């Protein structure tokens, strides 16, 4: 029986893409840039690529936060202070707490079955405020933000930290739910726990592990484990 639930936040519980798109457009406009949908799309691609680089140890978190703006501005021949844009972006993202449809009910069901833990590579500043803004900050027994932990998913150091800070941790009773085949599945493998890939947009090509597009499917998979 599974009663230890390890839950990613962005694109697993939160609609990160929506928040990111709205906030980058707002940030650019705030600093006098006339934003376009293409700018928002490129920011997402740049940002996603840099976070994957962080997972591989190719870039530091501190550099990533401003580099994404430097890269965007260079591509569109714009000028601006990346540090100022970063601060405005973070402030706005901390309040764009859009839960995916059914996320709150999903958390409630898991809460009746056992303990819930948030496992995220996001910023401690942003994630703590988004959890509170969404009204789910009290739904977790603990929140493991990589920035606060001091190491990133999917490192073995992060996996060990989470495992060692869950009282009575038992891998057989735990399941990890997340949207990333790198950071989330990597940590699940390092911890020796079952992993469910959650992606509302559909199963990625070549992946044949546990998969769900809807929270009800996640619950059904957990029931069968």
PDB file of C-alpha atoms in Angstrom:
ATOM      1  CA  UNK A   1       0.000   0.000   0.000  1.00  0.00           C
ATOM      2  CA  UNK A   2       1.262   3.446  -0.926  1.00  0.00           C
ATOM      3  CA  UNK A   3       0.995   6.135   1.729  1.00  0.00           C
ATOM      4  CA  UNK A   4       4.040   8.347   1.065  1.00  0.00           C
ATOM      5  CA  UNK A   5       3.364  10.654  -1.883  1.00  0.00           C
ATOM      6  CA  UNK A   6       6.204  12.627  -3.461  1.00  0.00           C
ATOM      7  CA  UNK A   7       4.717  15.303  -5.686  1.00  0.00           C
ATOM      8  CA  UNK A   8       6.402  17.631  -8.129  1.00  0.00           C
ATOM      9  CA  UNK A   9       4.822  21.100  -8.315  1.00  0.00           C
ATOM     10  CA  UNK A  10       5.309  22.814 -11.690  1.00  0.00           C
ATOM     11  CA  UNK A  11       3.261  21.210 -14.468  1.00  0.00           C
ATOM     12  CA  UNK A  12       2.191  18.494 -12.012  1.00  0.00           C
ATOM     13  CA  UNK A  13       0.015  20.529  -9.647  1.00  0.00           C
ATOM     14  CA  UNK A  14       0.572  24.068 -10.929  1.00  0.00           C
ATOM     15  CA  UNK A  15      -0.116  25.263 -14.479  1.00  0.00           C
ATOM     16  CA  UNK A  16       3.411  26.595 -14.780  1.00  0.00           C
ATOM     17  CA  UNK A  17       3.209  27.298 -18.506  1.00  0.00           C
ATOM     18  CA  UNK A  18       0.284  29.674 -18.028  1.00  0.00           C
ATOM     19  CA  UNK A  19       1.986  31.552 -15.206  1.00  0.00           C
ATOM     20  CA  UNK A  20       5.286  31.753 -17.053  1.00  0.00           C
ATOM     21  CA  UNK A  21       3.655  33.052 -20.236  1.00  0.00           C
ATOM     22  CA  UNK A  22       1.621  35.704 -18.449  1.00  0.00           C
ATOM     23  CA  UNK A  23       4.498  36.873 -16.295  1.00  0.00           C
ATOM     24  CA  UNK A  24       7.128  37.185 -19.015  1.00  0.00           C
ATOM     25  CA  UNK A  25       4.713  39.262 -21.096  1.00  0.00           C
ATOM     26  CA  UNK A  26       3.961  41.423 -18.058  1.00  0.00           C
ATOM     27  CA  UNK A  27       7.660  41.788 -17.218  1.00  0.00           C
ATOM     28  CA  UNK A  28       8.650  42.819 -20.727  1.00  0.00           C
ATOM     29  CA  UNK A  29       5.833  45.364 -20.918  1.00  0.00           C
ATOM     30  CA  UNK A  30       6.777  46.763 -17.496  1.00  0.00           C
ATOM     31  CA  UNK A  31      10.252  47.558 -18.795  1.00  0.00           C
ATOM     32  CA  UNK A  32       9.065  49.227 -21.981  1.00  0.00           C
ATOM     33  CA  UNK A  33       9.256  46.292 -24.394  1.00  0.00           C
ATOM     34  CA  UNK A  34       6.300  45.605 -26.693  1.00  0.00           C
ATOM     35  CA  UNK A  35       5.962  41.852 -26.041  1.00  0.00           C
ATOM     36  CA  UNK A  36       4.898  39.362 -28.665  1.00  0.00           C
ATOM     37  CA  UNK A  37       3.694  35.749 -28.380  1.00  0.00           C
ATOM     38  CA  UNK A  38       6.934  34.676 -30.067  1.00  0.00           C
ATOM     39  CA  UNK A  39       8.964  36.320 -27.291  1.00  0.00           C
ATOM     40  CA  UNK A  40       6.970  34.425 -24.694  1.00  0.00           C
ATOM     41  CA  UNK A  41       7.470  31.153 -26.564  1.00  0.00           C
ATOM     42  CA  UNK A  42      11.214  31.699 -26.924  1.00  0.00           C
ATOM     43  CA  UNK A  43      11.509  32.595 -23.244  1.00  0.00           C
ATOM     44  CA  UNK A  44       9.869  29.279 -22.397  1.00  0.00           C
ATOM     45  CA  UNK A  45      12.242  27.368 -24.685  1.00  0.00           C
ATOM     46  CA  UNK A  46      15.299  29.184 -23.295  1.00  0.00           C
ATOM     47  CA  UNK A  47      14.135  28.814 -19.707  1.00  0.00           C
ATOM     48  CA  UNK A  48      13.332  25.116 -20.118  1.00  0.00           C
ATOM     49  CA  UNK A  49      16.696  24.452 -21.722  1.00  0.00           C
ATOM     50  CA  UNK A  50      18.570  26.209 -18.935  1.00  0.00           C
ATOM     51  CA  UNK A  51      16.691  24.339 -16.199  1.00  0.00           C
ATOM     52  CA  UNK A  52      17.581  21.066 -17.904  1.00  0.00           C
ATOM     53  CA  UNK A  53      21.168  22.323 -17.972  1.00  0.00           C
ATOM     54  CA  UNK A  54      20.910  22.951 -14.236  1.00  0.00           C
ATOM     55  CA  UNK A  55      19.806  19.339 -13.731  1.00  0.00           C
ATOM     56  CA  UNK A  56      22.944  18.220 -15.599  1.00  0.00           C
ATOM     57  CA  UNK A  57      25.185  20.571 -13.624  1.00  0.00           C
ATOM     58  CA  UNK A  58      25.995  22.712 -16.688  1.00  0.00           C
ATOM     59  CA  UNK A  59      24.831  26.032 -15.230  1.00  0.00           C
ATOM     60  CA  UNK A  60      24.367  27.390 -11.722  1.00  0.00           C
ATOM     61  CA  UNK A  61      20.986  28.517 -10.436  1.00  0.00           C
ATOM     62  CA  UNK A  62      22.298  32.050  -9.896  1.00  0.00           C
ATOM     63  CA  UNK A  63      23.558  32.340 -13.473  1.00  0.00           C
ATOM     64  CA  UNK A  64      20.433  30.760 -14.926  1.00  0.00           C
ATOM     65  CA  UNK A  65      18.107  33.360 -13.425  1.00  0.00           C
ATOM     66  CA  UNK A  66      19.632  36.286 -15.329  1.00  0.00           C
ATOM     67  CA  UNK A  67      21.102  34.395 -18.301  1.00  0.00           C
ATOM     68  CA  UNK A  68      17.628  33.579 -19.622  1.00  0.00           C
ATOM     69  CA  UNK A  69      16.891  37.302 -19.950  1.00  0.00           C
ATOM     70  CA  UNK A  70      20.289  38.051 -21.482  1.00  0.00           C
ATOM     71  CA  UNK A  71      19.703  35.327 -24.080  1.00  0.00           C
ATOM     72  CA  UNK A  72      16.179  36.502 -24.860  1.00  0.00           C
ATOM     73  CA  UNK A  73      17.271  40.115 -25.280  1.00  0.00           C
ATOM     74  CA  UNK A  74      20.224  39.158 -27.466  1.00  0.00           C
ATOM     75  CA  UNK A  75      17.956  37.135 -29.744  1.00  0.00           C
ATOM     76  CA  UNK A  76      15.456  39.977 -30.201  1.00  0.00           C
ATOM     77  CA  UNK A  77      18.071  42.762 -30.254  1.00  0.00           C
ATOM     78  CA  UNK A  78      16.765  44.365 -27.067  1.00  0.00           C
ATOM     79  CA  UNK A  79      18.544  46.040 -24.165  1.00  0.00           C
ATOM     80  CA  UNK A  80      17.761  45.841 -20.483  1.00  0.00           C
ATOM     81  CA  UNK A  81      19.044  45.055 -17.009  1.00  0.00           C
ATOM     82  CA  UNK A  82      18.630  41.296 -16.548  1.00  0.00           C
ATOM     83  CA  UNK A  83      18.829  41.569 -12.752  1.00  0.00           C
ATOM     84  CA  UNK A  84      15.951  44.069 -12.659  1.00  0.00           C
ATOM     85  CA  UNK A  85      13.845  41.957 -15.013  1.00  0.00           C
ATOM     86  CA  UNK A  86      14.567  38.901 -12.915  1.00  0.00           C
ATOM     87  CA  UNK A  87      13.348  40.570  -9.714  1.00  0.00           C
ATOM     88  CA  UNK A  88      10.127  41.759 -11.342  1.00  0.00           C
ATOM     89  CA  UNK A  89       9.562  38.346 -12.925  1.00  0.00           C
ATOM     90  CA  UNK A  90      10.036  36.549  -9.597  1.00  0.00           C
ATOM     91  CA  UNK A  91       7.692  38.882  -7.750  1.00  0.00           C
ATOM     92  CA  UNK A  92       4.951  38.280 -10.297  1.00  0.00           C
ATOM     93  CA  UNK A  93       5.487  34.524 -10.590  1.00  0.00           C
ATOM     94  CA  UNK A  94       5.133  34.153  -6.836  1.00  0.00           C
ATOM     95  CA  UNK A  95       1.472  35.172  -7.169  1.00  0.00           C
ATOM     96  CA  UNK A  96       0.572  33.315 -10.372  1.00  0.00           C
ATOM     97  CA  UNK A  97      -0.629  30.272  -8.482  1.00  0.00           C
ATOM     98  CA  UNK A  98      -2.755  28.539 -11.101  1.00  0.00           C
ATOM     99  CA  UNK A  99      -3.584  24.989 -10.100  1.00  0.00           C
ATOM    100  CA  UNK A 100      -4.299  22.445 -12.816  1.00  0.00           C
ATOM    101  CA  UNK A 101      -7.915  21.298 -12.970  1.00  0.00           C
ATOM    102  CA  UNK A 102      -8.586  18.791 -10.220  1.00  0.00           C
ATOM    103  CA  UNK A 103      -5.288  19.354  -8.385  1.00  0.00           C
ATOM    104  CA  UNK A 104      -6.850  20.452  -5.115  1.00  0.00           C
ATOM    105  CA  UNK A 105      -9.230  17.478  -5.008  1.00  0.00           C
ATOM    106  CA  UNK A 106      -6.340  15.164  -5.917  1.00  0.00           C
ATOM    107  CA  UNK A 107      -4.346  16.472  -2.952  1.00  0.00           C
ATOM    108  CA  UNK A 108      -7.350  16.023  -0.680  1.00  0.00           C
ATOM    109  CA  UNK A 109      -7.718  12.366  -1.691  1.00  0.00           C
ATOM    110  CA  UNK A 110      -4.026  11.701  -1.126  1.00  0.00           C
ATOM    111  CA  UNK A 111      -4.288  13.414   2.256  1.00  0.00           C
ATOM    112  CA  UNK A 112      -6.842  10.833   3.343  1.00  0.00           C
ATOM    113  CA  UNK A 113      -4.489   8.034   2.286  1.00  0.00           C
ATOM    114  CA  UNK A 114      -1.187   9.161   3.764  1.00  0.00           C
ATOM    115  CA  UNK A 115       1.512  11.830   3.792  1.00  0.00           C
ATOM    116  CA  UNK A 116       2.189  14.312   1.000  1.00  0.00           C
ATOM    117  CA  UNK A 117       5.578  15.852   0.234  1.00  0.00           C
ATOM    118  CA  UNK A 118       6.367  18.511  -2.372  1.00  0.00           C
ATOM    119  CA  UNK A 119       9.596  17.924  -4.318  1.00  0.00           C
ATOM    120  CA  UNK A 120      10.598  20.808  -6.572  1.00  0.00           C
ATOM    121  CA  UNK A 121      13.557  22.430  -8.292  1.00  0.00           C
ATOM    122  CA  UNK A 122      11.873  25.837  -8.187  1.00  0.00           C
ATOM    123  CA  UNK A 123      12.858  28.919  -6.242  1.00  0.00           C
ATOM    124  CA  UNK A 124      12.142  28.884  -2.504  1.00  0.00           C
ATOM    125  CA  UNK A 125      10.813  32.454  -2.721  1.00  0.00           C
ATOM    126  CA  UNK A 126       8.428  31.689  -5.585  1.00  0.00           C
ATOM    127  CA  UNK A 127       7.260  28.250  -4.520  1.00  0.00           C
ATOM    128  CA  UNK A 128       6.479  29.127  -0.910  1.00  0.00           C
ATOM    129  CA  UNK A 129       4.359  32.090  -1.977  1.00  0.00           C
ATOM    130  CA  UNK A 130       2.588  30.219  -4.748  1.00  0.00           C
ATOM    131  CA  UNK A 131       1.696  27.386  -2.398  1.00  0.00           C
ATOM    132  CA  UNK A 132       0.205  29.906   0.034  1.00  0.00           C
ATOM    133  CA  UNK A 133      -1.574  31.855  -2.719  1.00  0.00           C
ATOM    134  CA  UNK A 134      -3.139  28.639  -4.029  1.00  0.00           C
ATOM    135  CA  UNK A 135      -4.251  27.662  -0.527  1.00  0.00           C
ATOM    136  CA  UNK A 136      -2.358  24.360  -0.507  1.00  0.00           C
ATOM    137  CA  UNK A 137       0.641  25.249   1.663  1.00  0.00           C
ATOM    138  CA  UNK A 138      -0.893  23.367   4.611  1.00  0.00           C
ATOM    139  CA  UNK A 139      -1.574  20.269   2.518  1.00  0.00           C
ATOM    140  CA  UNK A 140       2.024  19.035   2.684  1.00  0.00           C
ATOM    141  CA  UNK A 141       3.873  17.373   5.532  1.00  0.00           C
ATOM    142  CA  UNK A 142       7.040  18.982   4.156  1.00  0.00           C
ATOM    143  CA  UNK A 143       8.171  20.928   1.093  1.00  0.00           C
ATOM    144  CA  UNK A 144      11.606  20.062  -0.307  1.00  0.00           C
ATOM    145  CA  UNK A 145      12.750  22.964  -2.498  1.00  0.00           C
ATOM    146  CA  UNK A 146      16.130  22.256  -4.073  1.00  0.00           C
ATOM    147  CA  UNK A 147      17.333  25.819  -3.496  1.00  0.00           C
ATOM    148  CA  UNK A 148      16.721  25.442   0.252  1.00  0.00           C
ATOM    149  CA  UNK A 149      18.039  21.866   0.323  1.00  0.00           C
ATOM    150  CA  UNK A 150      21.265  22.998  -1.348  1.00  0.00           C
ATOM    151  CA  UNK A 151      21.246  20.521  -4.258  1.00  0.00           C
ATOM    152  CA  UNK A 152      19.073  20.032  -7.317  1.00  0.00           C
ATOM    153  CA  UNK A 153      16.891  17.261  -8.687  1.00  0.00           C
ATOM    154  CA  UNK A 154      17.856  14.693  -9.925  1.00  0.00           C
ATOM    155  CA  UNK A 155      21.101  14.519  -7.938  1.00  0.00           C
ATOM    156  CA  UNK A 156      21.601  11.648  -5.540  1.00  0.00           C
ATOM    157  CA  UNK A 157      22.278  14.256  -2.845  1.00  0.00           C
ATOM    158  CA  UNK A 158      18.774  15.681  -3.290  1.00  0.00           C
ATOM    159  CA  UNK A 159      17.207  12.216  -3.333  1.00  0.00           C
ATOM    160  CA  UNK A 160      19.108  11.248  -0.181  1.00  0.00           C
ATOM    161  CA  UNK A 161      18.088  14.466   1.560  1.00  0.00           C
ATOM    162  CA  UNK A 162      14.396  13.852   0.870  1.00  0.00           C
ATOM    163  CA  UNK A 163      14.627  10.203   1.916  1.00  0.00           C
ATOM    164  CA  UNK A 164      16.458  11.072   5.132  1.00  0.00           C
ATOM    165  CA  UNK A 165      13.994  13.815   6.096  1.00  0.00           C
ATOM    166  CA  UNK A 166      10.824  11.725   5.812  1.00  0.00           C
ATOM    167  CA  UNK A 167      10.143  10.009   9.134  1.00  0.00           C
ATOM    168  CA  UNK A 168       9.874   6.252   8.760  1.00  0.00           C
ATOM    169  CA  UNK A 169      10.628   6.372   5.041  1.00  0.00           C
ATOM    170  CA  UNK A 170       9.952   3.087   3.281  1.00  0.00           C
ATOM    171  CA  UNK A 171      10.583   2.941  -0.473  1.00  0.00           C
ATOM    172  CA  UNK A 172       7.945   0.240  -0.912  1.00  0.00           C
ATOM    173  CA  UNK A 173       5.283   2.577   0.478  1.00  0.00           C
ATOM    174  CA  UNK A 174       6.324   5.610  -1.579  1.00  0.00           C
ATOM    175  CA  UNK A 175       5.405   6.820  -5.061  1.00  0.00           C
ATOM    176  CA  UNK A 176       6.735   9.830  -6.973  1.00  0.00           C
ATOM    177  CA  UNK A 177       4.437  11.743  -9.328  1.00  0.00           C
ATOM    178  CA  UNK A 178       5.943  14.282 -11.723  1.00  0.00           C
ATOM    179  CA  UNK A 179       6.094  15.533 -15.281  1.00  0.00           C
ATOM    180  CA  UNK A 180       9.828  15.215 -15.931  1.00  0.00           C
ATOM    181  CA  UNK A 181      11.595  12.122 -17.220  1.00  0.00           C
ATOM    182  CA  UNK A 182      14.902  13.639 -16.139  1.00  0.00           C
ATOM    183  CA  UNK A 183      14.538  15.341 -12.769  1.00  0.00           C
ATOM    184  CA  UNK A 184      11.499  13.478 -11.404  1.00  0.00           C
ATOM    185  CA  UNK A 185      12.093   9.977 -12.718  1.00  0.00           C
ATOM    186  CA  UNK A 186      15.796  10.344 -11.979  1.00  0.00           C
ATOM    187  CA  UNK A 187      15.101  11.037  -8.308  1.00  0.00           C
ATOM    188  CA  UNK A 188      12.533   8.246  -8.092  1.00  0.00           C
ATOM    189  CA  UNK A 189      15.099   5.794  -9.466  1.00  0.00           C
ATOM    190  CA  UNK A 190      17.745   7.069  -7.037  1.00  0.00           C
ATOM    191  CA  UNK A 191      15.343   6.554  -4.122  1.00  0.00           C
ATOM    192  CA  UNK A 192      14.111   3.193  -5.348  1.00  0.00           C
ATOM    193  CA  UNK A 193      10.465   4.252  -5.449  1.00  0.00           C
ATOM    194  CA  UNK A 194       7.754   3.779  -8.063  1.00  0.00           C
ATOM    195  CA  UNK A 195       7.340   6.665 -10.510  1.00  0.00           C
ATOM    196  CA  UNK A 196       4.253   7.890 -12.352  1.00  0.00           C
ATOM    197  CA  UNK A 197       4.763  10.266 -15.246  1.00  0.00           C
ATOM    198  CA  UNK A 198       1.952  12.833 -15.203  1.00  0.00           C
ATOM    199  CA  UNK A 199       1.475  14.719 -18.478  1.00  0.00           C
ATOM    200  CA  UNK A 200      -1.944  16.023 -19.492  1.00  0.00           C
ATOM    201  CA  UNK A 201      -0.661  16.634 -23.026  1.00  0.00           C
ATOM    202  CA  UNK A 202      -0.064  12.948 -23.629  1.00  0.00           C
ATOM    203  CA  UNK A 203       2.497  10.179 -23.358  1.00  0.00           C
ATOM    204  CA  UNK A 204       5.939  11.043 -24.766  1.00  0.00           C
ATOM    205  CA  UNK A 205       7.272   8.847 -27.542  1.00  0.00           C
ATOM    206  CA  UNK A 206       9.331   5.916 -26.342  1.00  0.00           C
ATOM    207  CA  UNK A 207       8.178   6.006 -22.720  1.00  0.00           C
ATOM    208  CA  UNK A 208       6.536   2.776 -21.548  1.00  0.00           C
ATOM    209  CA  UNK A 209       6.454   3.238 -17.770  1.00  0.00           C
ATOM    210  CA  UNK A 210       3.561   4.222 -15.503  1.00  0.00           C
ATOM    211  CA  UNK A 211       1.772   7.133 -17.138  1.00  0.00           C
ATOM    212  CA  UNK A 212      -1.305   9.272 -16.475  1.00  0.00           C
ATOM    213  CA  UNK A 213      -2.994  12.204 -18.202  1.00  0.00           C
ATOM    214  CA  UNK A 214      -5.571  12.744 -15.458  1.00  0.00           C
ATOM    215  CA  UNK A 215      -5.444  12.659 -11.683  1.00  0.00           C
ATOM    216  CA  UNK A 216      -8.030   9.879 -11.582  1.00  0.00           C
ATOM    217  CA  UNK A 217      -5.602   7.775 -13.586  1.00  0.00           C
ATOM    218  CA  UNK A 218      -2.837   8.544 -11.096  1.00  0.00           C
ATOM    219  CA  UNK A 219      -5.073   7.332  -8.273  1.00  0.00           C
ATOM    220  CA  UNK A 220      -5.994   4.190 -10.204  1.00  0.00           C
ATOM    221  CA  UNK A 221      -2.310   3.386 -10.768  1.00  0.00           C
ATOM    222  CA  UNK A 222      -1.554   3.931  -7.084  1.00  0.00           C
ATOM    223  CA  UNK A 223      -4.433   1.621  -6.150  1.00  0.00           C
ATOM    224  CA  UNK A 224      -2.964  -1.097  -8.361  1.00  0.00           C
ATOM    225  CA  UNK A 225       0.560  -0.857  -6.945  1.00  0.00           C
TER     226      UNK A 225
END
